[in-house]
Amino acid sequence: MQDSADLVGGVGGGHLDGLVEGLVRDSFAVSPGFAPLSLVRALRKEARERDRLGEFRLAGIGRRQDYQKDTRIRSDRTCWLKGDTLAQCQWLEYMEALRMAVNQSLFMGLFELESHFAIYGPGDYYQRHMDAFNGNNGRLLSVVLYLNEGWQSDWGGRLRVWPGPDATSIATEVEPRAGTLVAFLSEKIPHEVLAATHERYSIAGWFRCNNTTADWLDPPR
Ligand code: OGA
Ligand code: MN
């Protein structure tokens, strides 16, 4: 029963309540085993293949004219999802289930999802940051799915989470283990990716509200 999402109310069914509860209480939530291993493996395989084909780029920060590549702040490489493989479609189905659950319970008005694969090589990091400020980019809810099987605690690579914008002591740290999903409010939760000794695969995504227009988009992909 436990590992069959279909038997507990559809895609992600057994995990959605806990995620919503965490978001209400703490503005963030962690859900180990959110995605089945078969999907995690397919997504990691795809990320590896796309990397081999040279489809990953050094990640950027900021938007439009502020867009820059500053490896002092982050040094990972990313590749945007376009929804054109079976594995990506399955990921998007899980995220659609989460979107509906959050909108029903929190009235957040989540509209569209943008997401990318990310690869952090050994030593790569992403310093403390928030994914949105005062609605500047329409990002409301951030999600991260980890794709690393057999991850060891002493490899590092944890996601460090603070409980609020001005917090100085941390709320928790999350290990990037296969199938774990993290969700948090993009404008409220500072977070940081600690350097790892091994390659670290993930998908990061952002649900946005519906207030973007054609000349107010992400930097070129
Ligand atoms: C990001 C991010 C977290 C992670 O891409 O903005 O914070 O654990 N990622 O990969
Ligand atoms: Mn982030």
mmCIF file of C-alpha atoms and ligand atoms in Angstrom:
data_model
loop_
_atom_site.group_PDB
_atom_site.id
_atom_site.type_symbol
_atom_site.label_atom_id
_atom_site.label_comp_id
_atom_site.label_asym_id
_atom_site.label_seq_id
_atom_site.Cartn_x
_atom_site.Cartn_y
_atom_site.Cartn_z
ATOM 1 C CA MET A 1 0.000 0.000 0.000
ATOM 2 C CA GLN A 2 2.595 2.440 1.171
ATOM 3 C CA ASP A 3 4.435 2.889 -2.104
ATOM 4 C CA SER A 4 1.435 3.003 -4.404
ATOM 5 C CA ALA A 5 0.305 6.589 -4.772
ATOM 6 C CA ASP A 6 -2.715 5.487 -6.801
ATOM 7 C CA LEU A 7 -4.243 3.722 -3.833
ATOM 8 C CA VAL A 8 -4.152 6.780 -1.609
ATOM 9 C CA GLY A 9 -5.885 9.323 -3.759
ATOM 10 C CA GLY A 10 -3.886 9.688 -6.966
ATOM 11 C CA VAL A 11 -0.512 11.188 -7.792
ATOM 12 C CA GLY A 12 1.250 12.375 -4.641
ATOM 13 C CA GLY A 13 -1.935 11.629 -2.678
ATOM 14 C CA GLY A 14 -0.307 10.344 0.481
ATOM 15 C CA HIS A 15 2.041 13.323 0.731
ATOM 16 C CA LEU A 16 -0.059 16.315 -0.206
ATOM 17 C CA ASP A 17 -1.782 16.818 3.160
ATOM 18 C CA GLY A 18 1.524 16.840 5.021
ATOM 19 C CA LEU A 19 3.020 19.299 2.566
ATOM 20 C CA VAL A 20 0.064 21.660 2.866
ATOM 21 C CA GLU A 21 0.143 21.426 6.674
ATOM 22 C CA GLY A 22 3.851 22.240 6.738
ATOM 23 C CA LEU A 23 3.355 25.230 4.460
ATOM 24 C CA VAL A 24 0.559 26.587 6.674
ATOM 25 C CA ARG A 25 2.498 26.087 9.896
ATOM 26 C CA ASP A 26 6.106 26.845 8.911
ATOM 27 C CA SER A 27 6.026 28.281 5.380
ATOM 28 C CA PHE A 28 8.087 25.256 4.366
ATOM 29 C CA ALA A 29 7.619 21.500 4.230
ATOM 30 C CA VAL A 30 9.770 18.453 3.591
ATOM 31 C CA SER A 31 8.325 15.237 2.156
ATOM 32 C CA PRO A 32 10.704 12.251 1.972
ATOM 33 C CA GLY A 33 9.604 9.653 -0.588
ATOM 34 C CA PHE A 34 7.327 12.096 -2.401
ATOM 35 C CA ALA A 35 8.355 10.809 -5.844
ATOM 36 C CA PRO A 36 8.758 7.081 -6.537
ATOM 37 C CA LEU A 37 12.236 5.771 -7.239
ATOM 38 C CA SER A 38 11.296 4.814 -10.800
ATOM 39 C CA LEU A 39 10.503 8.448 -11.619
ATOM 40 C CA VAL A 40 13.574 9.735 -9.777
ATOM 41 C CA ARG A 41 15.760 7.375 -11.795
ATOM 42 C CA ALA A 42 14.203 8.389 -15.101
ATOM 43 C CA LEU A 43 14.680 12.068 -14.304
ATOM 44 C CA ARG A 44 18.284 11.625 -13.207
ATOM 45 C CA LYS A 45 19.037 9.586 -16.323
ATOM 46 C CA GLU A 46 17.585 12.339 -18.457
ATOM 47 C CA ALA A 47 19.592 15.014 -16.634
ATOM 48 C CA ARG A 48 22.790 13.027 -17.194
ATOM 49 C CA GLU A 49 22.011 12.563 -20.882
ATOM 50 C CA ARG A 50 21.219 16.224 -21.404
ATOM 51 C CA ASP A 51 24.415 17.145 -19.600
ATOM 52 C CA ARG A 52 26.385 14.864 -21.893
ATOM 53 C CA LEU A 53 24.756 16.609 -24.861
ATOM 54 C CA GLY A 54 25.890 19.988 -23.510
ATOM 55 C CA GLU A 55 22.415 21.274 -22.637
ATOM 56 C CA PHE A 56 23.343 22.598 -19.185
ATOM 57 C CA ARG A 57 24.453 26.190 -18.620
ATOM 58 C CA LEU A 58 26.063 27.988 -15.727
ATOM 59 C CA ALA A 59 23.112 29.217 -13.664
ATOM 60 C CA GLY A 60 22.214 32.899 -13.491
ATOM 61 C CA ILE A 61 20.781 35.117 -10.795
ATOM 62 C CA GLY A 62 18.336 38.017 -11.023
ATOM 63 C CA ARG A 63 16.000 38.860 -13.889
ATOM 64 C CA ARG A 64 16.085 40.863 -17.110
ATOM 65 C CA GLN A 65 18.620 43.690 -16.868
ATOM 66 C CA ASP A 66 19.709 42.460 -13.450
ATOM 67 C CA TYR A 67 20.484 39.019 -14.844
ATOM 68 C CA GLN A 68 24.058 38.011 -14.219
ATOM 69 C CA LYS A 69 26.280 35.017 -13.804
ATOM 70 C CA ASP A 70 28.046 35.451 -10.520
ATOM 71 C CA THR A 71 29.839 32.339 -9.367
ATOM 72 C CA ARG A 72 30.485 33.966 -6.000
ATOM 73 C CA ILE A 73 26.772 33.468 -5.270
ATOM 74 C CA ARG A 74 26.071 30.203 -7.063
ATOM 75 C CA SER A 75 28.109 27.832 -9.161
ATOM 76 C CA ASP A 76 25.637 25.128 -10.249
ATOM 77 C CA ARG A 77 24.601 24.357 -13.829
ATOM 78 C CA THR A 78 20.976 24.205 -14.970
ATOM 79 C CA CYS A 79 18.784 23.030 -17.848
ATOM 80 C CA TRP A 80 15.151 24.183 -18.156
ATOM 81 C CA LEU A 81 12.386 21.600 -18.493
ATOM 82 C CA LYS A 82 10.117 21.877 -21.498
ATOM 83 C CA GLY A 83 7.779 18.977 -20.709
ATOM 84 C CA ASP A 84 8.843 17.000 -23.740
ATOM 85 C CA THR A 85 9.690 13.611 -22.207
ATOM 86 C CA LEU A 86 7.605 11.050 -20.344
ATOM 87 C CA ALA A 87 9.572 11.564 -17.128
ATOM 88 C CA GLN A 88 9.082 15.326 -17.290
ATOM 89 C CA CYS A 89 5.348 14.862 -17.901
ATOM 90 C CA GLN A 90 5.139 12.652 -14.826
ATOM 91 C CA TRP A 91 6.985 15.253 -12.760
ATOM 92 C CA LEU A 92 4.554 17.874 -14.049
ATOM 93 C CA GLU A 93 1.608 15.665 -13.058
ATOM 94 C CA TYR A 94 2.908 15.446 -9.514
ATOM 95 C CA MET A 95 3.335 19.203 -9.446
ATOM 96 C CA GLU A 96 -0.160 19.742 -10.821
ATOM 97 C CA ALA A 97 -1.560 17.658 -7.959
ATOM 98 C CA LEU A 98 0.436 19.758 -5.493
ATOM 99 C CA ARG A 99 -0.697 22.986 -7.167
ATOM 100 C CA MET A 100 -4.355 22.036 -6.824
ATOM 101 C CA ALA A 101 -3.973 20.913 -3.206
ATOM 102 C CA VAL A 102 -2.221 24.159 -2.250
ATOM 103 C CA ASN A 103 -4.704 26.340 -4.086
ATOM 104 C CA GLN A 104 -7.639 24.544 -2.457
ATOM 105 C CA SER A 105 -6.271 24.870 1.067
ATOM 106 C CA LEU A 106 -4.227 28.061 1.014
ATOM 107 C CA PHE A 107 -5.924 30.083 -1.750
ATOM 108 C CA MET A 108 -2.492 30.987 -3.093
ATOM 109 C CA GLY A 109 -3.560 31.345 -6.715
ATOM 110 C CA LEU A 110 -0.663 29.309 -8.036
ATOM 111 C CA PHE A 111 -0.848 29.430 -11.814
ATOM 112 C CA GLU A 112 2.103 28.172 -13.805
ATOM 113 C CA LEU A 113 5.244 26.206 -13.037
ATOM 114 C CA GLU A 114 8.745 26.801 -14.352
ATOM 115 C CA SER A 115 11.399 24.255 -13.440
ATOM 116 C CA HIS A 116 14.945 23.261 -14.249
ATOM 117 C CA PHE A 117 17.335 20.419 -13.651
ATOM 118 C CA ALA A 118 20.320 21.475 -11.574
ATOM 119 C CA ILE A 119 23.692 19.805 -11.203
ATOM 120 C CA TYR A 120 26.018 20.845 -8.427
ATOM 121 C CA GLY A 121 29.492 19.427 -9.008
ATOM 122 C CA PRO A 122 31.777 18.724 -6.062
ATOM 123 C CA GLY A 123 32.400 22.036 -4.289
ATOM 124 C CA ASP A 124 29.484 23.853 -5.948
ATOM 125 C CA TYR A 125 27.122 25.877 -3.761
ATOM 126 C CA TYR A 126 24.357 28.459 -3.758
ATOM 127 C CA GLN A 127 24.706 31.042 -1.006
ATOM 128 C CA ARG A 128 21.829 32.168 1.216
ATOM 129 C CA HIS A 129 19.124 33.748 -0.921
ATOM 130 C CA MET A 130 15.390 34.049 -1.403
ATOM 131 C CA ASP A 131 13.680 33.097 -4.650
ATOM 132 C CA ALA A 132 11.458 36.213 -4.734
ATOM 133 C CA PHE A 133 11.198 39.662 -3.164
ATOM 134 C CA ASN A 134 7.934 41.607 -2.963
ATOM 135 C CA GLY A 135 6.433 39.776 -5.893
ATOM 136 C CA ASN A 136 9.237 40.908 -8.220
ATOM 137 C CA ASN A 137 9.175 37.786 -10.346
ATOM 138 C CA GLY A 138 5.757 36.328 -9.587
ATOM 139 C CA ARG A 139 7.298 33.364 -7.797
ATOM 140 C CA LEU A 140 5.051 32.269 -4.932
ATOM 141 C CA LEU A 141 5.962 28.694 -4.095
ATOM 142 C CA SER A 142 9.360 27.037 -4.590
ATOM 143 C CA VAL A 143 9.793 23.272 -4.883
ATOM 144 C CA VAL A 144 12.895 21.116 -5.049
ATOM 145 C CA LEU A 145 12.998 17.385 -5.825
ATOM 146 C CA TYR A 146 16.218 15.516 -5.133
ATOM 147 C CA LEU A 147 17.496 12.799 -7.462
ATOM 148 C CA ASN A 148 20.440 11.276 -5.562
ATOM 149 C CA GLU A 149 20.288 7.605 -4.668
ATOM 150 C CA GLY A 150 22.558 6.377 -1.902
ATOM 151 C CA TRP A 151 23.403 9.872 -0.680
ATOM 152 C CA GLN A 152 25.618 9.790 2.432
ATOM 153 C CA SER A 153 25.312 12.364 5.201
ATOM 154 C CA ASP A 154 29.025 13.127 5.179
ATOM 155 C CA TRP A 155 28.889 14.095 1.493
ATOM 156 C CA GLY A 156 27.387 17.480 2.489
ATOM 157 C CA GLY A 157 25.133 19.138 -0.087
ATOM 158 C CA ARG A 158 22.349 19.839 2.401
ATOM 159 C CA LEU A 159 19.722 22.494 1.834
ATOM 160 C CA ARG A 160 19.906 24.877 4.795
ATOM 161 C CA VAL A 161 16.605 26.564 5.595
ATOM 162 C CA TRP A 162 15.893 29.617 7.758
ATOM 163 C CA PRO A 163 12.408 30.142 9.247
ATOM 164 C CA GLY A 164 11.904 33.696 7.962
ATOM 165 C CA PRO A 165 13.480 36.543 5.980
ATOM 166 C CA ASP A 166 15.431 38.042 8.908
ATOM 167 C CA ALA A 167 16.180 34.854 10.815
ATOM 168 C CA THR A 168 19.743 34.276 11.948
ATOM 169 C CA SER A 169 19.349 30.766 13.351
ATOM 170 C CA ILE A 170 18.385 27.991 11.003
ATOM 171 C CA ALA A 171 15.110 26.041 10.982
ATOM 172 C CA THR A 172 16.420 22.826 9.475
ATOM 173 C CA GLU A 173 18.775 21.218 6.986
ATOM 174 C CA VAL A 174 17.587 18.748 4.352
ATOM 175 C CA GLU A 175 19.706 16.025 2.789
ATOM 176 C CA PRO A 176 19.282 15.789 -0.998
ATOM 177 C CA ARG A 177 18.050 12.182 -0.945
ATOM 178 C CA ALA A 178 16.294 10.553 -3.873
ATOM 179 C CA GLY A 179 12.562 11.277 -3.888
ATOM 180 C CA THR A 180 12.542 13.939 -1.172
ATOM 181 C CA LEU A 181 10.498 17.013 -2.085
ATOM 182 C CA VAL A 182 10.934 20.366 -0.359
ATOM 183 C CA ALA A 183 8.372 23.144 -0.773
ATOM 184 C CA PHE A 184 8.493 26.664 0.658
ATOM 185 C CA LEU A 185 7.071 30.134 0.198
ATOM 186 C CA SER A 186 9.374 31.887 -2.263
ATOM 187 C CA GLU A 187 9.159 35.309 -0.578
ATOM 188 C CA LYS A 188 9.514 34.122 3.001
ATOM 189 C CA ILE A 189 12.165 31.437 3.268
ATOM 190 C CA PRO A 190 15.874 32.131 2.901
ATOM 191 C CA HIS A 191 17.850 29.040 2.000
ATOM 192 C CA GLU A 192 21.320 27.942 0.962
ATOM 193 C CA VAL A 193 22.824 24.942 -0.814
ATOM 194 C CA LEU A 194 25.931 23.710 1.000
ATOM 195 C CA ALA A 195 28.830 22.373 -1.004
ATOM 196 C CA ALA A 196 29.005 18.606 -1.490
ATOM 197 C CA THR A 197 31.835 16.202 -2.154
ATOM 198 C CA HIS A 198 29.803 14.349 -4.807
ATOM 199 C CA GLU A 199 27.725 15.350 -7.805
ATOM 200 C CA ARG A 200 24.268 16.483 -6.674
ATOM 201 C CA TYR A 201 21.205 16.268 -8.948
ATOM 202 C CA SER A 202 17.890 18.025 -8.392
ATOM 203 C CA ILE A 203 14.934 19.685 -10.045
ATOM 204 C CA ALA A 204 14.028 23.137 -8.745
ATOM 205 C CA GLY A 205 10.690 24.665 -9.674
ATOM 206 C CA TRP A 206 8.640 27.780 -9.015
ATOM 207 C CA PHE A 207 4.896 28.213 -9.135
ATOM 208 C CA ARG A 208 3.995 31.699 -10.240
ATOM 209 C CA CYS A 209 0.864 33.762 -10.106
ATOM 210 C CA ASN A 210 -0.807 34.840 -13.300
ATOM 211 C CA ASN A 211 0.490 38.387 -13.574
ATOM 212 C CA THR A 212 3.283 38.014 -16.066
ATOM 213 C CA THR A 213 3.059 39.557 -19.508
ATOM 214 C CA ALA A 214 4.980 38.924 -22.705
ATOM 215 C CA ASP A 215 7.661 41.546 -21.928
ATOM 216 C CA TRP A 216 8.080 40.428 -18.340
ATOM 217 C CA LEU A 217 9.624 37.009 -18.598
ATOM 218 C CA ASP A 218 12.568 35.088 -17.341
ATOM 219 C CA PRO A 219 15.967 35.782 -18.847
ATOM 220 C CA PRO A 220 16.725 33.888 -22.067
ATOM 221 C CA ARG A 221 16.926 30.182 -21.563
HETATM 222 C C1 OGA B 1 17.454 27.268 -6.247
HETATM 223 C C2 OGA B 1 17.681 26.538 -4.974
HETATM 224 C C3 OGA B 1 17.916 24.454 -3.764
HETATM 225 C C4 OGA B 1 18.474 23.068 -3.877
HETATM 226 O O1 OGA B 1 17.716 26.685 -7.325
HETATM 227 O O2 OGA B 1 17.001 28.432 -6.190
HETATM 228 O O3 OGA B 1 17.621 27.175 -3.964
HETATM 229 O O4 OGA B 1 18.502 22.373 -2.847
HETATM 230 N N1 OGA B 1 17.896 25.191 -4.975
HETATM 231 O O5 OGA B 1 18.904 22.647 -4.954
HETATM 232 MN MN MN B 2 16.489 29.041 -4.233
#
